[in-house]
Amino acid sequence: MRIFLDNKLLLLMLYFCFSSAVSSPLYSSSCQLQERFILNGMHKTGDVILGGLFAINFFSADPDLTFTSKPQLPICYGFNDIGFRQAQSMAFAIDEINRNANLLPNVTLGYSLYDNCRQIGFHAALFLASGQEEQVTLKENCVGTPPVLGIVGDSSSRRSIAISTVLGLYRVPLVNAMIQILKHFGWTWAGLLISDDDYGVHAARSFHSDLGPAGGGCLAYTEILPWGYNPAELRKIVDVMRKSTARVVIVFAYESHMINLMNEVVRQNVTDLQWIASEAWSAADVLQTPHLMPYLGGTLGIAIRRGEIPGLRDFLLQIRPDLHHNNTYGNSMVNQFWEHTFQCRFAPPPAGWVEAGGELCTGQEVIENVENELVDVSNLRPEYNVYKAVYALAYALDDMLQCEPGRGPFNNNTCAHLQRLEPWQLVYYLDKVNFTTTFGDQVSFDVNGDTIPIYDIMNWVWLPDGRTKVQRVGEVKRSAFKGEELTLDEDKIFWNYESKQPPRSVCSESCPPGTRKARKKGEPECCFDCVPCSEGKISNTTDSMECTSCPEDFWSSPQRNHCVPKKTEFLSYHEPLGICLTTTSLLGTFICVVVLGIFIHHHSTPIVRANNSELSFLLLVSLKLCFLCSLLFIGRPILWTCQLRHAAFGISFVLCVSCILVKTMVVLAVFRASKPGGESSLKWFGAVQQRGTVLVLTSVQAAICTVWLVSASPMPYKNTQYHSDKIVYECIVGSTVGFAVLLGYIGLLAVLSCVLAFLARNLPDTFNEAKLITFSMLIFCAVWVAFVPAYISSPGKYADAVEVFAILASSFGLLVALFGPKCYIILLRPERNTKKAIMGRGNTK
């Protein structure tokens, strides 16, 4: 089991206990040590031992593999002062805890610290887990004091990954911190360079999973940096970087990789790249040179949180090799540091050392007299994590030892004991650890066993005088409730561009409101086209995946970024067509009134009295109503206008046509009565019969309208089918049958009047009104026959306009044809307005 502390592994592993060895009679009740490892280490005895693995040496020389004998362990060389300082930080933390009367007061902590050099780290991990004694006795089903209680891992993720295959699992929380930086600057398109080992592979796997749809970004390419100098491979990688549109390059690798890579970057002169550095090279001095800063200036890197450990420097200055001679397994780690620092050798020295002028180490040398990185405690990062890891174990152990029997957290309220400790029991207490360091950082663990990490964000500054520095410009902190939180002081960030602004690194520019993203086929989802929203749909946010439809009464704006109320369309009084029809309607009404006035004024003249002047007056009134009913078709439809318009139209026209029909019948009756034996025909067409006939015929139409309005009344309707961007207000007829019957009845009376008038056209009167009726009915029928197809094919307001036009045209046709000649005689030819002139060759009756 392991727990992260700011990306540094806190590896907790109790000794391996093979239950099969206990339960099976074929095996003895003890674990046999297979081999004793001679490892570079540092030790201190105690009641409880904590293990540590640190990179004390940079390099190793692999032994020859003959495959005929057991291979030897690699030889490690290249002493690492930083790794040794980390090991000493653990020793200091344990010493500080032992002196703390309030923490583990009755327990003394000890330690076993080893070099984590390449494969040796595996051996060291197994050594710490199983111990170095020849025989580990298993009592009461694997009960016994563990060789070590916990293992604090190396600051190098690469080595921690390696040993975690033995002791636990692995995650790279640094990736999440980098993703926060990418999100902050809107860098959705980045390249990834990784080392060819677990460090790089795990990072790549995390990037591909976390930077996907949820992370809001894509990787333009992922390239593996070779170990060692490989010109052909490096040339290919840099060529990919140069051709890519990604301006941000993330590198999860080591200093050695970057040195080789930058040589090729400089050779190809690939500039204008924004580098994101992992913690392995985010503060590498070897890369901060005048030769490379034109390319690497402005680099942003993730670094482990810097902390302060009061008293550590004094502790480091007190290191002496003779302080550890009481340890059974020797003090090779301290001795190696001493020899490296003072360039001497402990007795017995290697052969030829003294002869070559080499000095022997006395152990009394003074550390302060030499320059080394060991005592520089101004930038404690991995050391600070080691310090926190040790304290986390100490607080967990202290909490466990304070458990009261019968009130414990485990089965049957039991407590954990050192002699019967199981890994998950200590993990239970580790999960509950929550303390604050002297530096003010809170240490606690989440459900995954990870601490709440804090990472510093570093920026490489290229100063005007050519000097360089690495400055802290922010931090990434993860909280249990708010997730990853990024804090940046953007004013402090140095950008290596003429604009002094962060670069743009996107595969496709953001789609503005009014468009949607359409992913390019065969390319990552960050590469897309911006497709304008179709009519009636909008997107009001940047990078919308879909366009949303506007509500029914709304339509998309020209920019397609918001919905606007649809334009409304109806035959309005304010538009030219409506004004023209209204004017024509009022003109017709006015003419009817004028004609009616003329007829009333000349009511005693023969031409007015001929053929029943009462019917003429009633016909003029009905024509006036026909003109006026057309106004009901103009204006925004509402319920009462929809119900009244067709009823008023139908009744007005039936009244009009009924009067014409009766007048025609009177003409025929008069001339029949003028023949011998035809006097009786006039008895059936007196004034009373004429009025009754008009009333009956009109009542039929009124009945039709009443049934229609009651059964399926016309009503206003918002039609959105004619125009998608308009609402057409119209009146639906309700019942097509009712409307057809209304028109059919008018047509029936009109045709009947036309036929009768046609039969009477040649009667021998000088002024034969039947000819005028025939002509007027032909006009009337022609207008309404043409109306039907025009009405059906006309959309929206134009259907109303066609109906109004038909009403006005037929009304004017009747008015002019029937009353035009009479008005002409009355006003312009009064000499013809006599009984003699009217009768001509016929009779007056």
PDB file of N, CA, C and O in Angstrom, residues 111-145:
ATOM      1  N   TYR A 111      15.285   4.106  11.789  1.00  0.00           N
ATOM      2  CA  TYR A 111      15.152   4.144  10.343  1.00  0.00           C
ATOM      3  C   TYR A 111      16.180   3.243   9.678  1.00  0.00           C
ATOM      4  O   TYR A 111      17.222   2.926  10.238  1.00  0.00           O
ATOM      5  N   SER A 112      15.819   2.824   8.483  1.00  0.00           N
ATOM      6  CA  SER A 112      16.732   2.118   7.577  1.00  0.00           C
ATOM      7  C   SER A 112      16.577   2.768   6.221  1.00  0.00           C
ATOM      8  O   SER A 112      15.522   2.638   5.579  1.00  0.00           O
ATOM      9  N   LEU A 113      17.611   3.475   5.772  1.00  0.00           N
ATOM     10  CA  LEU A 113      17.562   4.250   4.540  1.00  0.00           C
ATOM     11  C   LEU A 113      18.525   3.653   3.535  1.00  0.00           C
ATOM     12  O   LEU A 113      19.675   3.336   3.882  1.00  0.00           O
ATOM     13  N   TYR A 114      18.060   3.516   2.265  1.00  0.00           N
ATOM     14  CA  TYR A 114      18.876   2.856   1.258  1.00  0.00           C
ATOM     15  C   TYR A 114      18.918   3.662  -0.033  1.00  0.00           C
ATOM     16  O   TYR A 114      18.043   4.497  -0.319  1.00  0.00           O
ATOM     17  N   ASP A 115      19.943   3.352  -0.813  1.00  0.00           N
ATOM     18  CA  ASP A 115      20.098   3.950  -2.140  1.00  0.00           C
ATOM     19  C   ASP A 115      19.092   3.297  -3.097  1.00  0.00           C
ATOM     20  O   ASP A 115      18.934   2.066  -3.107  1.00  0.00           O
ATOM     21  N   ASN A 116      18.451   4.122  -3.889  1.00  0.00           N
ATOM     22  CA  ASN A 116      17.455   3.626  -4.841  1.00  0.00           C
ATOM     23  C   ASN A 116      18.011   3.722  -6.254  1.00  0.00           C
ATOM     24  O   ASN A 116      17.397   4.267  -7.157  1.00  0.00           O
ATOM     25  N   CYS A 117      19.192   3.184  -6.429  1.00  0.00           N
ATOM     26  CA  CYS A 117      19.903   3.282  -7.707  1.00  0.00           C
ATOM     27  C   CYS A 117      19.470   2.142  -8.624  1.00  0.00           C
ATOM     28  O   CYS A 117      19.780   0.984  -8.393  1.00  0.00           O
ATOM     29  N   ARG A 118      18.688   2.502  -9.674  1.00  0.00           N
ATOM     30  CA  ARG A 118      18.244   1.555 -10.701  1.00  0.00           C
ATOM     31  C   ARG A 118      17.677   0.277 -10.086  1.00  0.00           C
ATOM     32  O   ARG A 118      16.830   0.318  -9.195  1.00  0.00           O
ATOM     33  N   GLN A 119      18.132  -0.918 -10.543  1.00  0.00           N
ATOM     34  CA  GLN A 119      17.548  -2.169 -10.062  1.00  0.00           C
ATOM     35  C   GLN A 119      17.773  -2.391  -8.578  1.00  0.00           C
ATOM     36  O   GLN A 119      17.078  -3.195  -7.948  1.00  0.00           O
ATOM     37  N   ILE A 120      18.764  -1.698  -8.018  1.00  0.00           N
ATOM     38  CA  ILE A 120      19.035  -1.867  -6.585  1.00  0.00           C
ATOM     39  C   ILE A 120      17.823  -1.458  -5.769  1.00  0.00           C
ATOM     40  O   ILE A 120      17.591  -1.945  -4.662  1.00  0.00           O
ATOM     41  N   GLY A 121      17.013  -0.538  -6.314  1.00  0.00           N
ATOM     42  CA  GLY A 121      15.814  -0.123  -5.605  1.00  0.00           C
ATOM     43  C   GLY A 121      14.866  -1.273  -5.351  1.00  0.00           C
ATOM     44  O   GLY A 121      14.201  -1.332  -4.312  1.00  0.00           O
ATOM     45  N   PHE A 122      14.794  -2.241  -6.277  1.00  0.00           N
ATOM     46  CA  PHE A 122      13.957  -3.419  -6.061  1.00  0.00           C
ATOM     47  C   PHE A 122      14.469  -4.236  -4.878  1.00  0.00           C
ATOM     48  O   PHE A 122      13.709  -4.676  -4.018  1.00  0.00           O
ATOM     49  N   HIS A 123      15.756  -4.448  -4.864  1.00  0.00           N
ATOM     50  CA  HIS A 123      16.358  -5.219  -3.759  1.00  0.00           C
ATOM     51  C   HIS A 123      16.130  -4.521  -2.429  1.00  0.00           C
ATOM     52  O   HIS A 123      15.798  -5.159  -1.421  1.00  0.00           O
ATOM     53  N   ALA A 124      16.293  -3.192  -2.438  1.00  0.00           N
ATOM     54  CA  ALA A 124      16.112  -2.452  -1.193  1.00  0.00           C
ATOM     55  C   ALA A 124      14.672  -2.519  -0.719  1.00  0.00           C
ATOM     56  O   ALA A 124      14.400  -2.646   0.485  1.00  0.00           O
ATOM     57  N   ALA A 125      13.727  -2.433  -1.652  1.00  0.00           N
ATOM     58  CA  ALA A 125      12.317  -2.492  -1.275  1.00  0.00           C
ATOM     59  C   ALA A 125      11.987  -3.839  -0.658  1.00  0.00           C
ATOM     60  O   ALA A 125      11.296  -3.931   0.363  1.00  0.00           O
ATOM     61  N   LEU A 126      12.474  -4.923  -1.266  1.00  0.00           N
ATOM     62  CA  LEU A 126      12.226  -6.255  -0.711  1.00  0.00           C
ATOM     63  C   LEU A 126      12.932  -6.428   0.630  1.00  0.00           C
ATOM     64  O   LEU A 126      12.410  -7.072   1.546  1.00  0.00           O
ATOM     65  N   PHE A 127      14.113  -5.850   0.740  1.00  0.00           N
ATOM     66  CA  PHE A 127      14.833  -5.933   2.007  1.00  0.00           C
ATOM     67  C   PHE A 127      14.035  -5.274   3.130  1.00  0.00           C
ATOM     68  O   PHE A 127      13.893  -5.814   4.224  1.00  0.00           O
ATOM     69  N   LEU A 128      13.520  -4.071   2.855  1.00  0.00           N
ATOM     70  CA  LEU A 128      12.754  -3.361   3.878  1.00  0.00           C
ATOM     71  C   LEU A 128      11.464  -4.085   4.221  1.00  0.00           C
ATOM     72  O   LEU A 128      10.995  -4.055   5.356  1.00  0.00           O
ATOM     73  N   ALA A 129      10.886  -4.745   3.220  1.00  0.00           N
ATOM     74  CA  ALA A 129       9.606  -5.405   3.453  1.00  0.00           C
ATOM     75  C   ALA A 129       9.759  -6.713   4.229  1.00  0.00           C
ATOM     76  O   ALA A 129       8.901  -7.072   5.036  1.00  0.00           O
ATOM     77  N   SER A 130      10.885  -7.425   3.987  1.00  0.00           N
ATOM     78  CA  SER A 130      11.005  -8.757   4.589  1.00  0.00           C
ATOM     79  C   SER A 130      12.057  -8.842   5.687  1.00  0.00           C
ATOM     80  O   SER A 130      12.077  -9.794   6.462  1.00  0.00           O
ATOM     81  N   GLY A 131      12.946  -7.859   5.743  1.00  0.00           N
ATOM     82  CA  GLY A 131      13.985  -7.902   6.765  1.00  0.00           C
ATOM     83  C   GLY A 131      15.229  -8.628   6.277  1.00  0.00           C
ATOM     84  O   GLY A 131      15.242  -9.245   5.211  1.00  0.00           O
ATOM     85  N   GLN A 132      16.302  -8.579   7.089  1.00  0.00           N
ATOM     86  CA  GLN A 132      17.584  -9.170   6.699  1.00  0.00           C
ATOM     87  C   GLN A 132      17.995 -10.305   7.623  1.00  0.00           C
ATOM     88  O   GLN A 132      19.108 -10.785   7.528  1.00  0.00           O
ATOM     89  N   GLU A 133      17.090 -10.695   8.528  1.00  0.00           N
ATOM     90  CA  GLU A 133      17.472 -11.785   9.422  1.00  0.00           C
ATOM     91  C   GLU A 133      17.392 -13.116   8.678  1.00  0.00           C
ATOM     92  O   GLU A 133      16.630 -13.274   7.723  1.00  0.00           O
ATOM     93  N   GLU A 134      18.197 -14.071   9.130  1.00  0.00           N
ATOM     94  CA  GLU A 134      18.257 -15.355   8.451  1.00  0.00           C
ATOM     95  C   GLU A 134      16.904 -16.074   8.477  1.00  0.00           C
ATOM     96  O   GLU A 134      16.556 -16.793   7.565  1.00  0.00           O
ATOM     97  N   GLN A 135      16.158 -15.910   9.578  1.00  0.00           N
ATOM     98  CA  GLN A 135      14.884 -16.607   9.680  1.00  0.00           C
ATOM     99  C   GLN A 135      13.896 -15.732  10.414  1.00  0.00           C
ATOM    100  O   GLN A 135      14.180 -15.228  11.494  1.00  0.00           O
ATOM    101  N   VAL A 136      12.745 -15.485   9.764  1.00  0.00           N
ATOM    102  CA  VAL A 136      11.680 -14.696  10.380  1.00  0.00           C
ATOM    103  C   VAL A 136      10.630 -15.661  10.883  1.00  0.00           C
ATOM    104  O   VAL A 136       9.966 -16.356  10.106  1.00  0.00           O
ATOM    105  N   THR A 137      10.508 -15.762  12.201  1.00  0.00           N
ATOM    106  CA  THR A 137       9.561 -16.713  12.791  1.00  0.00           C
ATOM    107  C   THR A 137       8.151 -16.142  12.733  1.00  0.00           C
ATOM    108  O   THR A 137       7.924 -14.989  13.084  1.00  0.00           O
ATOM    109  N   LEU A 138       7.218 -16.943  12.273  1.00  0.00           N
ATOM    110  CA  LEU A 138       5.828 -16.520  12.161  1.00  0.00           C
ATOM    111  C   LEU A 138       5.046 -17.100  13.314  1.00  0.00           C
ATOM    112  O   LEU A 138       4.890 -18.306  13.432  1.00  0.00           O
ATOM    113  N   LYS A 139       4.573 -16.227  14.191  1.00  0.00           N
ATOM    114  CA  LYS A 139       3.845 -16.671  15.362  1.00  0.00           C
ATOM    115  C   LYS A 139       2.366 -16.376  15.185  1.00  0.00           C
ATOM    116  O   LYS A 139       1.995 -15.306  14.723  1.00  0.00           O
ATOM    117  N   GLU A 140       1.556 -17.330  15.621  1.00  0.00           N
ATOM    118  CA  GLU A 140       0.110 -17.127  15.621  1.00  0.00           C
ATOM    119  C   GLU A 140      -0.367 -16.590  14.272  1.00  0.00           C
ATOM    120  O   GLU A 140      -0.944 -15.518  14.165  1.00  0.00           O
ATOM    121  N   ASN A 141      -0.143 -17.373  13.246  1.00  0.00           N
ATOM    122  CA  ASN A 141      -0.584 -16.985  11.899  1.00  0.00           C
ATOM    123  C   ASN A 141      -0.012 -15.637  11.469  1.00  0.00           C
ATOM    124  O   ASN A 141      -0.731 -14.670  11.272  1.00  0.00           O
ATOM    125  N   CYS A 142       1.273 -15.597  11.314  1.00  0.00           N
ATOM    126  CA  CYS A 142       1.964 -14.404  10.801  1.00  0.00           C
ATOM    127  C   CYS A 142       1.870 -13.237  11.758  1.00  0.00           C
ATOM    128  O   CYS A 142       1.579 -12.120  11.370  1.00  0.00           O
ATOM    129  N   VAL A 143       2.103 -13.449  13.016  1.00  0.00           N
ATOM    130  CA  VAL A 143       2.142 -12.371  13.986  1.00  0.00           C
ATOM    131  C   VAL A 143       3.595 -12.107  14.328  1.00  0.00           C
ATOM    132  O   VAL A 143       4.344 -13.018  14.623  1.00  0.00           O
ATOM    133  N   GLY A 144       3.995 -10.855  14.318  1.00  0.00           N
ATOM    134  CA  GLY A 144       5.354 -10.496  14.658  1.00  0.00           C
ATOM    135  C   GLY A 144       5.597  -9.045  14.328  1.00  0.00           C
ATOM    136  O   GLY A 144       4.848  -8.439  13.577  1.00  0.00           O
ATOM    137  N   THR A 145       6.636  -8.475  14.877  1.00  0.00           N
ATOM    138  CA  THR A 145       6.931  -7.073  14.603  1.00  0.00           C
ATOM    139  C   THR A 145       7.401  -6.914  13.163  1.00  0.00           C
ATOM    140  O   THR A 145       8.317  -7.612  12.734  1.00  0.00           O
TER     141      THR A 145
END
